[in-house]
């Protein structure tokens, strides 16, 4: 586990207009830990958590196994966060993506955005999750109730770049 | 030169191994490296132009490869 930024080093009034922190981790995501993001200038703080659900395409799912090209995924996630910060004028964005075996209800991804106003926070959060789905080199294998398993094929998207 | 190709998810199961070594000329393109892979037994199903990363960045088929480069095959992603 390695964070690409450390928000303890980005105090209120930090001149860096787009502080971001990207992390790929095997450890359980503690989403509530992301809720102290931002500064006194940020009137909006938005937290999105993606969780493992108990079904997919009508089939009961027992758990998921996530695999990542970790070194690239961390770099790509940080690039996505920087793009979101630049496009949406968010001031702080932190995102964590989990790998390994996840049980139903566990968080697979968490995205926190702090911004002076709500519109930028919603826009940035949406941008980050959609780009994660398109570009982040992460794969998931569904394990079904009957013990069988299969790689999940994401909805057809244009290949990255 | 010997080139180590990183494999993930669906592609890793073709071998099955987290990486495979191939021999290509210095300056070979990604396209040439993929053709070399597709010529190996069991690799016929690899797409002609799979998504790839060179040195942890998405790259195009005409990208040239040099000693020490990290080539990775990126199957369709499914994060989130």
Coordinates of N, CA and C in Angstrom, one line a residue:
Chain A
X1 N 0.9 -1.2 0.0 CA 0.0 0.0 0.0 C 0.9 1.2 0.0
X2 N 0.5 2.2 -0.9 CA 1.3 3.4 -1.0 C 0.4 4.5 -1.5
X3 N 0.3 5.5 -0.7 CA -0.4 6.7 -1.1 C 0.5 7.6 -2.0
X4 N 0.0 8.2 -3.0 CA 0.8 9.0 -3.9 C 0.8 10.5 -3.3
X5 N 0.1 10.7 -2.3 CA 0.1 12.0 -1.7 C -0.2 11.9 -0.2
X6 N 0.1 12.9 0.5 CA -0.1 12.8 1.9 C -0.9 14.1 2.3
X7 N -2.2 13.9 2.7 CA -2.9 15.1 2.8 C -2.5 15.9 4.1
X8 N -1.8 15.2 5.0 CA -1.3 15.9 6.2 C -0.3 17.0 5.8
X9 N 0.2 16.9 4.6 CA 1.2 17.8 4.1 C 0.5 18.9 3.2
X10 N -0.8 18.9 3.2 CA -1.6 19.9 2.4 C -2.5 20.6 3.3
X11 N -2.0 21.5 4.1 CA -2.8 22.2 5.1 C -3.7 23.2 4.4
X12 N -4.7 23.7 5.1 CA -5.5 24.8 4.6 C -4.6 25.9 4.1
X13 N -5.0 26.5 3.0 CA -4.2 27.6 2.5 C -3.0 27.2 1.6
X14 N -2.9 25.8 1.5 CA -1.9 25.3 0.6 C -2.0 25.9 -0.8
X15 N -1.0 26.5 -1.4 CA -1.1 27.1 -2.7 C -1.4 26.1 -3.8
X16 N -1.1 24.8 -3.6 CA -1.4 23.8 -4.6 C -2.9 23.7 -4.9
X17 N -3.4 24.1 -6.1 CA -4.8 24.2 -6.3 C -5.5 22.8 -6.5
X18 N -4.7 21.8 -6.7 CA -5.4 20.5 -7.0 C -4.6 19.4 -6.3
X19 N -4.7 19.4 -5.0 CA -4.1 18.3 -4.2 C -4.8 17.0 -4.4
X20 N -4.1 15.9 -4.8 CA -4.8 14.6 -5.0 C -4.0 13.5 -4.3
X21 N -4.7 12.5 -3.9 CA -4.1 11.3 -3.3 C -4.7 10.0 -3.9
X22 N -3.9 9.2 -4.5 CA -4.4 7.9 -5.1 C -3.8 6.8 -4.5
X23 N -4.6 5.7 -4.2 CA -4.0 4.6 -3.5 C -4.7 3.3 -4.0
X24 N -3.9 2.2 -4.2 CA -4.4 0.9 -4.5 C -4.0 0.1 -3.3
X25 N -4.9 -0.6 -2.7 CA -4.6 -1.3 -1.4 C -5.3 -2.6 -1.3
X26 N -4.6 -3.6 -0.6 CA -5.2 -4.8 -0.3 C -6.0 -4.7 1.1
X27 N -5.7 -3.6 1.8 CA -6.4 -3.5 3.1 C -7.8 -3.0 2.9
X28 N -8.7 -3.4 3.9 CA -10.1 -2.9 3.8 C -10.1 -1.4 3.8
X29 N -11.0 -0.8 3.0 CA -11.1 0.6 2.8 C -11.9 1.2 4.0
X30 N -11.3 2.1 4.7 CA -12.0 2.8 5.8 C -12.5 4.1 5.3
X31 N -13.7 4.1 4.6 CA -14.2 5.2 3.9 C -14.4 6.5 4.8
X32 N -14.8 6.2 6.1 CA -15.0 7.4 7.0 C -13.8 8.2 7.2
X33 N -12.6 7.5 7.0 CA -11.3 8.2 7.2 C -11.2 9.3 6.2
X34 N -11.9 9.2 5.0 CA -11.8 10.2 4.0 C -12.6 11.5 4.3
X35 N -13.4 11.4 5.3 CA -14.3 12.5 5.6 C -13.7 13.7 6.2
X36 N -12.4 13.7 6.5 CA -11.8 14.9 7.1 C -11.0 15.6 6.0
X37 N -11.3 15.3 4.7 CA -10.6 15.9 3.6 C -11.0 17.4 3.5
X38 N -10.1 18.2 3.0 CA -10.5 19.6 2.6 C -10.1 20.6 3.7
X39 N -10.5 21.8 3.5 CA -10.1 22.9 4.4 C -11.4 23.7 4.7
X40 N -11.2 24.8 5.4 CA -12.3 25.7 5.8 C -12.9 26.4 4.6
X41 N -12.1 26.4 3.5 CA -12.7 27.1 2.3 C -13.6 26.2 1.5
X42 N -13.6 24.9 1.9 CA -14.4 23.9 1.1 C -15.8 23.7 1.7
X43 N -16.8 24.3 1.0 CA -18.2 24.2 1.5 C -18.8 22.9 1.1
X44 N -18.2 22.1 0.3 CA -18.8 20.8 -0.1 C -17.8 19.7 0.1
X45 N -18.2 18.6 0.7 CA -17.4 17.4 0.9 C -18.3 16.2 0.4
X46 N -17.8 15.5 -0.6 CA -18.7 14.5 -1.2 C -17.9 13.2 -1.1
X47 N -18.5 12.1 -0.6 CA -17.9 10.8 -0.5 C -18.7 9.8 -1.3
X48 N -18.1 9.1 -2.3 CA -18.7 8.1 -3.0 C -18.0 6.8 -2.6
X49 N -18.8 5.7 -2.3 CA -18.3 4.4 -2.0 C -18.9 3.4 -2.9
X50 N -18.1 2.7 -3.6 CA -18.6 1.5 -4.4 C -18.5 0.3 -3.6
X51 N -19.6 -0.5 -3.5 CA -19.5 -1.7 -2.7 C -19.8 -3.0 -3.5
X52 N -19.4 -4.1 -3.0 CA -19.7 -5.4 -3.7 C -21.2 -5.7 -3.5
X53 N -21.9 -5.9 -4.5 CA -23.3 -6.3 -4.4 C -23.5 -7.8 -4.6
X54 N -24.7 -8.3 -4.1 CA -24.9 -9.7 -4.0 C -25.4 -10.4 -5.3
X55 N -25.4 -9.6 -6.4 CA -25.9 -10.2 -7.7 C -25.3 -9.4 -8.8
X56 N -25.3 -10.0 -10.0 CA -24.9 -9.3 -11.2 C -25.6 -10.1 -12.4
X57 N -26.2 -9.3 -13.2 CA -26.9 -9.9 -14.4 C -27.9 -11.0 -13.9
X58 N -28.5 -10.8 -12.8 CA -29.5 -11.8 -12.3 C -28.9 -13.0 -11.7
X59 N -27.6 -13.0 -11.5 CA -27.0 -14.2 -10.9 C -26.5 -13.9 -9.5
X60 N -26.7 -14.7 -8.5 CA -26.3 -14.5 -7.2 C -24.7 -14.5 -7.1
X61 N -24.1 -13.5 -6.5 CA -22.7 -13.4 -6.4 C -22.3 -13.6 -4.9
X62 N -21.3 -14.5 -4.7 CA -20.9 -14.8 -3.3 C -19.8 -13.8 -2.8
X63 N -18.9 -13.5 -3.7 CA -17.8 -12.5 -3.4 C -17.1 -12.1 -4.7
X64 N -16.2 -11.2 -4.6 CA -15.4 -10.7 -5.8 C -13.9 -10.8 -5.5
X65 N -13.2 -11.1 -6.5 CA -11.7 -11.0 -6.4 C -11.1 -10.0 -7.4
X66 N -10.5 -9.0 -6.8 CA -10.0 -7.9 -7.6 C -8.5 -8.1 -7.8
X67 N -8.0 -7.9 -9.1 CA -6.6 -8.0 -9.4 C -6.2 -6.7 -10.1
X68 N -5.1 -6.2 -9.8 CA -4.6 -4.9 -10.4 C -3.2 -5.0 -10.9
X69 N -2.9 -4.2 -11.9 CA -1.5 -3.9 -12.2 C -1.2 -2.7 -11.4
X70 N -0.8 -3.0 -10.1 CA -0.8 -2.0 -9.1 C 0.1 -0.8 -9.4
X71 N 1.3 -1.0 -9.9 CA 2.2 0.1 -10.1 C 1.5 1.1 -11.2
X72 N 1.0 0.5 -12.2 CA 0.3 1.4 -13.2 C -1.0 1.9 -12.7
X73 N -1.7 1.2 -12.0 CA -3.1 1.6 -11.5 C -2.9 2.8 -10.6
X74 N -1.9 2.8 -9.8 CA -1.7 4.0 -8.9 C -1.4 5.2 -9.7
X75 N -0.5 5.0 -10.7 CA -0.2 6.1 -11.5 C -1.4 6.7 -12.3
X76 N -2.1 5.7 -12.9 CA -3.3 6.1 -13.7 C -4.4 6.7 -12.8
X77 N -4.6 6.2 -11.6 CA -5.6 6.8 -10.7 C -5.2 8.2 -10.4
X78 N -3.9 8.4 -10.1 CA -3.5 9.8 -9.8 C -3.7 10.7 -11.0
X79 N -3.5 10.2 -12.2 CA -3.7 11.0 -13.4 C -5.2 11.4 -13.5
X80 N -6.0 10.4 -13.3 CA -7.5 10.7 -13.3 C -7.9 11.8 -12.3
X81 N -7.3 11.7 -11.1 CA -7.7 12.6 -10.1 C -7.2 14.0 -10.5
X82 N -6.0 14.1 -11.1 CA -5.5 15.4 -11.5 C -6.4 16.0 -12.6
X83 N -6.8 15.2 -13.5 CA -7.7 15.6 -14.6 C -9.0 16.1 -14.0
X84 N -9.6 15.4 -13.1 CA -10.8 15.8 -12.4 C -10.6 17.1 -11.7
X85 N -9.5 17.3 -11.0 CA -9.3 18.5 -10.3 C -9.2 19.7 -11.2
X86 N -8.5 19.5 -12.4 CA -8.3 20.6 -13.3 C -9.6 20.9 -14.0
X87 N -10.4 19.9 -14.4 CA -11.6 20.2 -15.1 C -12.7 20.8 -14.2
X88 N -12.8 20.4 -13.0 CA -13.9 20.6 -12.2 C -13.7 21.6 -11.0
X89 N -12.5 22.1 -10.9 CA -12.1 23.1 -9.9 C -12.4 22.6 -8.5
X90 N -12.2 21.3 -8.3 CA -12.2 20.7 -7.0 C -10.8 21.0 -6.4
X91 N -10.8 21.1 -5.1 CA -9.5 21.5 -4.4 C -8.8 20.3 -3.8
X92 N -9.5 19.3 -3.4 CA -8.9 18.1 -2.8 C -9.7 16.9 -3.3
X93 N -8.9 15.9 -3.8 CA -9.6 14.6 -4.2 C -8.7 13.5 -3.7
X94 N -9.4 12.5 -3.1 CA -8.7 11.4 -2.6 C -9.4 10.1 -3.1
X95 N -8.7 9.1 -3.6 CA -9.4 7.9 -4.1 C -8.6 6.7 -3.7
X96 N -9.3 5.7 -3.3 CA -8.7 4.4 -2.9 C -9.4 3.3 -3.6
X97 N -8.7 2.4 -4.2 CA -9.3 1.2 -4.9 C -8.7 -0.1 -4.2
X98 N -9.6 -1.0 -3.9 CA -9.2 -2.2 -3.2 C -8.8 -3.3 -4.2
X99 N -7.9 -4.2 -3.7 CA -7.6 -5.4 -4.5 C -7.8 -6.6 -3.5
X100 N -7.7 -7.8 -4.1 CA -7.9 -9.0 -3.3 C -9.3 -9.5 -3.2
X101 N -9.6 -10.4 -2.3 CA -10.9 -11.0 -2.1 C -11.8 -10.1 -1.3
X102 N -13.0 -9.7 -1.8 CA -14.0 -8.9 -1.1 C -15.3 -9.6 -0.9
X103 N -15.8 -9.5 0.3 CA -17.1 -10.1 0.6 C -18.2 -9.1 0.2
X104 N -19.4 -9.6 0.2 CA -20.6 -8.7 -0.1 C -20.6 -7.6 0.8
X105 N -20.9 -6.4 0.3 CA -21.0 -5.2 1.2 C -19.7 -4.5 1.4
X106 N -18.6 -5.1 1.2 CA -17.3 -4.4 1.4 C -17.0 -3.4 0.3
X107 N -16.4 -2.3 0.7 CA -16.1 -1.2 -0.3 C -15.0 -1.6 -1.2
X108 N -15.2 -1.5 -2.5 CA -14.2 -1.8 -3.5 C -13.5 -0.5 -3.9
X109 N -14.2 0.6 -3.8 CA -13.6 1.9 -4.2 C -14.2 3.0 -3.4
X110 N -13.5 4.0 -3.1 CA -14.0 5.2 -2.3 C -13.3 6.4 -2.9
X111 N -14.2 7.4 -3.2 CA -13.7 8.7 -3.8 C -14.2 9.8 -2.9
X112 N -13.3 10.7 -2.4 CA -13.8 11.8 -1.6 C -13.3 13.1 -2.4
X113 N -14.2 14.0 -2.5 CA -13.9 15.3 -3.1 C -14.3 16.5 -2.2
X114 N -13.4 17.4 -2.0 CA -13.7 18.6 -1.3 C -13.6 19.8 -2.3
X115 N -14.5 20.7 -2.2 CA -14.6 21.8 -3.1 C -15.3 23.0 -2.5
X116 N -15.0 24.2 -2.9 CA -15.8 25.3 -2.4 C -17.3 25.2 -2.6
X117 N -17.7 24.6 -3.7 CA -19.1 24.5 -4.1 C -19.5 23.1 -4.5
X118 N -20.8 22.8 -4.3 CA -21.2 21.4 -4.6 C -21.1 20.9 -6.0
X119 N -21.4 21.8 -7.0 CA -21.4 21.4 -8.4 C -20.1 20.8 -8.8
X120 N -19.0 21.4 -8.4 CA -17.7 20.9 -8.8 C -17.4 19.5 -8.1
X121 N -17.9 19.4 -6.9 CA -17.7 18.1 -6.1 C -18.4 17.0 -6.8
X122 N -19.7 17.2 -7.2 CA -20.4 16.1 -7.9 C -19.8 15.8 -9.2
X123 N -19.4 16.9 -9.9 CA -18.9 16.7 -11.3 C -17.5 15.9 -11.2
X124 N -16.7 16.3 -10.2 CA -15.4 15.6 -10.1 C -15.6 14.1 -9.7
X125 N -16.5 13.9 -8.8 CA -16.7 12.5 -8.3 C -17.1 11.6 -9.4
X126 N -18.1 12.1 -10.2 CA -18.6 11.4 -11.3 C -17.6 11.1 -12.4
X127 N -16.7 12.1 -12.6 CA -15.7 12.0 -13.6 C -14.7 10.9 -13.2
X128 N -14.3 10.9 -11.9 CA -13.4 9.9 -11.4 C -13.9 8.5 -11.5
X129 N -15.1 8.2 -11.1 CA -15.6 6.9 -11.1 C -15.8 6.4 -12.5
X130 N -16.2 7.3 -13.4 CA -16.4 6.8 -14.8 C -15.1 6.5 -15.5
X131 N -14.1 7.3 -15.2 CA -12.7 7.1 -15.8 C -12.1 5.8 -15.2
X132 N -12.3 5.6 -13.9 CA -11.8 4.4 -13.3 C -12.4 3.2 -14.0
X133 N -13.7 3.2 -14.3 CA -14.3 2.1 -15.1 C -13.7 1.9 -16.5
X134 N -13.3 3.0 -17.1 CA -12.8 2.9 -18.4 C -11.3 2.6 -18.5
X135 N -10.6 3.1 -17.5 CA -9.1 3.1 -17.7 C -8.3 2.4 -16.7
X136 N -8.8 2.3 -15.5 CA -7.9 1.8 -14.4 C -7.6 0.3 -14.7
X137 N -6.3 -0.1 -14.7 CA -5.9 -1.5 -15.0 C -6.2 -2.4 -13.8
X138 N -7.5 -2.6 -13.6 CA -8.0 -3.5 -12.5 C -9.0 -4.4 -13.1
X139 N -9.0 -5.7 -12.6 CA -10.0 -6.7 -13.1 C -10.7 -7.3 -12.0
X140 N -11.9 -7.8 -12.2 CA -12.6 -8.5 -11.1 C -13.1 -9.8 -11.6
X141 N -13.0 -10.8 -10.7 CA -13.5 -12.1 -10.9 C -14.7 -12.3 -10.0
X142 N -15.8 -12.7 -10.5 CA -17.0 -13.0 -9.7 C -17.0 -14.4 -9.3
X143 N -17.2 -14.6 -8.0 CA -17.4 -16.0 -7.5 C -18.9 -16.1 -7.2
X144 N -19.5 -17.1 -7.7 CA -20.9 -17.3 -7.6 C -21.3 -18.2 -6.5
X145 N -22.6 -18.2 -6.1 CA -23.1 -19.0 -5.0 C -22.8 -20.5 -5.2
X146 N -22.8 -20.9 -6.4 CA -22.5 -22.4 -6.7 C -21.0 -22.7 -6.7
X147 N -20.2 -21.7 -6.4 CA -18.7 -22.0 -6.4 C -18.0 -21.7 -7.7
X148 N -18.7 -21.6 -8.8 CA -18.0 -21.3 -10.0 C -17.6 -19.8 -10.1
X149 N -16.7 -19.5 -11.0 CA -16.3 -18.1 -11.1 C -15.9 -17.7 -12.5
X150 N -15.9 -16.4 -12.7 CA -15.6 -15.9 -14.1 C -15.2 -14.5 -14.0
X151 N -14.3 -14.1 -15.0 CA -13.9 -12.7 -15.1 C -15.0 -11.9 -15.6
X152 N -15.2 -10.7 -15.0 CA -16.3 -9.8 -15.4 C -15.8 -9.0 -16.6
X153 N -16.7 -9.0 -17.6 CA -16.4 -8.2 -18.8 C -17.2 -6.9 -18.7
X154 N -16.5 -5.8 -18.5 CA -17.2 -4.6 -18.4 C -18.0 -4.2 -19.6
X155 N -19.0 -3.4 -19.5 CA -19.7 -2.9 -20.6 C -18.7 -2.4 -21.7
X156 N -19.0 -2.7 -22.9 CA -18.1 -2.4 -24.0 C -17.8 -0.9 -24.0
X157 N -16.5 -0.6 -24.0 CA -16.0 0.8 -24.0 C -14.9 0.9 -25.0
X158 N -14.7 2.1 -25.5 CA -13.6 2.3 -26.4 C -12.3 2.0 -25.6
X159 N -11.3 1.3 -26.2 CA -10.1 1.1 -25.4 C -9.4 2.4 -25.1
X160 N -8.7 2.4 -23.9 CA -8.1 3.6 -23.5 C -7.1 4.1 -24.5
X161 N -7.2 5.4 -24.8 CA -6.2 6.1 -25.7 C -5.9 5.3 -26.9
Chain B
X1 N 16.8 -8.7 -28.4 CA 16.8 -8.5 -26.9 C 15.7 -9.4 -26.3
X2 N 15.9 -9.8 -25.1 CA 14.8 -10.5 -24.3 C 13.9 -9.4 -23.8
X3 N 12.6 -9.7 -23.9 CA 11.6 -8.7 -23.4 C 10.6 -9.5 -22.5
X4 N 10.4 -9.0 -21.3 CA 9.5 -9.7 -20.4 C 8.1 -9.0 -20.5
X5 N 7.1 -9.7 -20.8 CA 5.8 -9.2 -21.0 C 4.9 -9.6 -19.8
X6 N 4.3 -8.5 -19.2 CA 3.5 -8.8 -18.0 C 2.1 -9.1 -18.4
X7 N 1.5 -10.1 -17.7 CA 0.2 -10.6 -18.1 C -0.8 -10.5 -16.9
X8 N -2.0 -10.1 -17.1 CA -3.0 -10.0 -16.0 C -4.3 -10.7 -16.4
X9 N -5.0 -11.1 -15.4 CA -6.4 -11.6 -15.5 C -6.5 -12.6 -16.7
X10 N -7.4 -12.2 -17.7 CA -7.7 -13.2 -18.7 C -6.4 -13.7 -19.5
X11 N -5.5 -12.7 -19.7 CA -4.3 -13.1 -20.5 C -3.4 -13.9 -19.7
X12 N -3.3 -13.7 -18.4 CA -2.4 -14.5 -17.6 C -2.8 -16.0 -17.6
X13 N -4.1 -16.2 -17.8 CA -4.6 -17.6 -17.8 C -4.3 -18.3 -19.1
X14 N -3.9 -17.6 -20.1 CA -3.4 -18.3 -21.4 C -2.2 -19.1 -21.2
X15 N -1.3 -18.6 -20.2 CA 0.0 -19.3 -20.1 C 0.0 -20.5 -19.2
X16 N -0.4 -20.6 -18.0 CA -0.7 -19.5 -17.1 C 0.5 -19.1 -16.3
X17 N 0.8 -17.8 -16.3 CA 2.0 -17.2 -15.7 C 1.9 -15.7 -15.6
X18 N 2.4 -15.1 -14.6 CA 2.3 -13.6 -14.5 C 3.2 -12.9 -15.5
X19 N 4.1 -13.6 -16.2 CA 4.8 -12.9 -17.3 C 5.4 -14.0 -18.3
X20 N 5.7 -13.5 -19.4 CA 6.3 -14.4 -20.4 C 7.5 -13.7 -21.1
X21 N 8.5 -14.4 -21.5 CA 9.7 -13.8 -22.1 C 9.6 -14.0 -23.6
X22 N 9.9 -13.0 -24.4 CA 10.0 -13.2 -25.8 C 11.3 -12.5 -26.3
X23 N 11.7 -12.9 -27.5 CA 12.9 -12.4 -28.1 C 12.5 -11.5 -29.3
X24 N 12.9 -10.2 -29.2 CA 12.6 -9.3 -30.3 C 13.8 -8.5 -30.6
X25 N 13.8 -7.8 -31.8 CA 15.0 -7.0 -32.1 C 14.9 -5.7 -31.3
X26 N 16.0 -5.1 -31.0 CA 16.0 -3.8 -30.3 C 15.3 -2.8 -31.2
X27 N 14.4 -2.0 -30.7 CA 13.6 -1.1 -31.5 C 12.4 -1.6 -32.1
X28 N 12.1 -2.9 -31.9 CA 10.9 -3.5 -32.4 C 9.7 -2.8 -31.9
X29 N 8.6 -2.8 -32.7 CA 7.4 -2.1 -32.2 C 6.6 -3.0 -31.3
X30 N 5.6 -2.4 -30.6 CA 4.7 -3.2 -29.9 C 4.0 -4.2 -30.8
X31 N 3.6 -3.7 -32.0 CA 2.9 -4.6 -33.0 C 3.7 -5.8 -33.3
X32 N 5.1 -5.7 -33.4 CA 5.9 -6.8 -33.7 C 6.0 -7.8 -32.5
X33 N 6.0 -7.2 -31.3 CA 6.1 -8.0 -30.1 C 4.8 -8.8 -29.9
X34 N 3.7 -8.2 -30.3 CA 2.4 -8.9 -30.2 C 2.3 -10.0 -31.2
X35 N 2.8 -9.8 -32.4 CA 2.9 -10.8 -33.5 C 3.7 -12.0 -33.0
X36 N 4.8 -11.7 -32.3 CA 5.7 -12.8 -31.8 C 4.9 -13.6 -30.7
X37 N 4.1 -12.9 -29.9 CA 3.3 -13.6 -28.9 C 2.3 -14.5 -29.5
X38 N 1.6 -13.9 -30.5 CA 0.5 -14.6 -31.2 C 1.0 -15.9 -32.0
X39 N 2.3 -15.9 -32.2 CA 2.8 -17.1 -32.9 C 3.1 -18.2 -32.0
X40 N 3.0 -18.0 -30.7 CA 3.3 -19.0 -29.7 C 2.1 -19.9 -29.5
X41 N 2.4 -21.2 -29.2 CA 1.3 -22.2 -29.1 C 0.3 -21.7 -27.9
X42 N -0.9 -21.7 -28.2 CA -1.9 -21.4 -27.2 C -2.3 -19.9 -27.2
X43 N -1.6 -19.1 -28.0 CA -1.8 -17.6 -28.0 C -2.6 -17.1 -29.2
X44 N -3.2 -18.1 -30.0 CA -3.8 -17.7 -31.2 C -5.0 -16.7 -30.9
X45 N -5.6 -16.8 -29.7 CA -6.8 -16.0 -29.4 C -6.4 -14.6 -28.9
X46 N -5.1 -14.3 -28.7 CA -4.8 -12.9 -28.4 C -5.2 -12.0 -29.5
X47 N -5.9 -10.9 -29.2 CA -6.2 -10.0 -30.3 C -5.0 -9.5 -31.0
X48 N -5.2 -9.1 -32.3 CA -4.0 -8.5 -33.1 C -3.5 -7.2 -32.5
X49 N -4.4 -6.4 -32.0 CA -4.0 -5.2 -31.3 C -4.6 -5.0 -29.9
X50 N -4.1 -5.8 -29.0 CA -4.7 -5.7 -27.7 C -4.2 -4.4 -27.0
X51 N -5.0 -3.9 -26.1 CA -4.5 -2.7 -25.3 C -3.3 -3.1 -24.6
X52 N -2.2 -2.2 -24.7 CA -1.0 -2.5 -24.0 C -0.5 -1.3 -23.2
X53 N 0.4 -1.5 -22.3 CA 1.1 -0.4 -21.6 C 2.6 -0.6 -21.7
X54 N 3.3 0.4 -22.0 CA 4.8 0.4 -22.0 C 5.2 1.3 -20.8
X55 N 6.0 0.7 -20.0 CA 6.5 1.5 -18.8 C 5.3 2.1 -18.0
X56 N 4.2 1.3 -17.9 CA 3.1 1.7 -17.1 C 2.3 2.9 -17.6
X57 N 2.3 3.1 -18.9 CA 1.5 4.0 -19.6 C 0.9 3.4 -20.8
X58 N -0.4 3.6 -21.1 CA -1.1 3.1 -22.3 C -0.3 3.5 -23.5
X59 N -0.1 2.6 -24.4 CA 0.8 2.9 -25.6 C 0.1 2.4 -26.9
X60 N 0.6 2.9 -28.0 CA 0.1 2.6 -29.3 C 0.9 1.4 -29.9
X61 N 0.3 0.8 -30.9 CA 1.0 -0.4 -31.6 C 2.3 0.0 -32.2
X62 N 2.5 1.2 -32.6 CA 3.8 1.6 -33.3 C 4.8 2.1 -32.4
X63 N 4.6 2.0 -31.1 CA 5.6 2.4 -30.1 C 6.8 1.5 -30.2
X64 N 8.0 2.0 -30.2 CA 9.2 1.2 -30.2 C 9.6 0.8 -28.8
X65 N 10.2 -0.5 -28.8 CA 10.6 -1.0 -27.5 C 12.1 -1.1 -27.4
X66 N 12.6 -0.9 -26.2 CA 14.0 -0.9 -26.0 C 14.3 -1.7 -24.8
X67 N 15.6 -2.1 -24.6 CA 16.0 -3.0 -23.5 C 15.5 -2.3 -22.2
X68 N 15.0 -3.1 -21.3 CA 14.5 -2.6 -20.0 C 13.1 -2.1 -20.0
X69 N 12.5 -2.0 -21.2 CA 11.1 -1.5 -21.2 C 10.2 -2.6 -20.5
X70 N 9.1 -2.1 -19.9 CA 8.1 -3.0 -19.3 C 6.9 -3.0 -20.2
X71 N 6.7 -4.1 -20.9 CA 5.5 -4.2 -21.7 C 4.4 -5.0 -21.0
X72 N 3.2 -4.5 -20.9 CA 2.1 -5.2 -20.2 C 0.9 -5.3 -21.2
X73 N 0.3 -6.5 -21.2 CA -0.9 -6.7 -21.9 C -2.1 -6.4 -21.0
X74 N -3.0 -5.5 -21.4 CA -4.1 -5.0 -20.6 C -5.4 -5.6 -21.1
X75 N -5.9 -6.6 -20.5 CA -7.2 -7.1 -20.9 C -8.3 -6.1 -20.6
X76 N -9.5 -6.2 -21.2 CA -10.6 -5.2 -20.9 C -10.7 -5.1 -19.4
X77 N -10.7 -3.8 -18.9 CA -10.6 -3.5 -17.5 C -12.0 -3.6 -16.9
X78 N -12.1 -3.8 -15.6 CA -13.4 -3.9 -14.9 C -13.2 -3.5 -13.4
X79 N -12.7 -2.3 -13.3 CA -12.5 -1.8 -11.9 C -13.8 -1.1 -11.4
X80 N -13.7 -0.6 -10.2 CA -14.8 0.1 -9.6 C -15.7 -0.7 -8.8

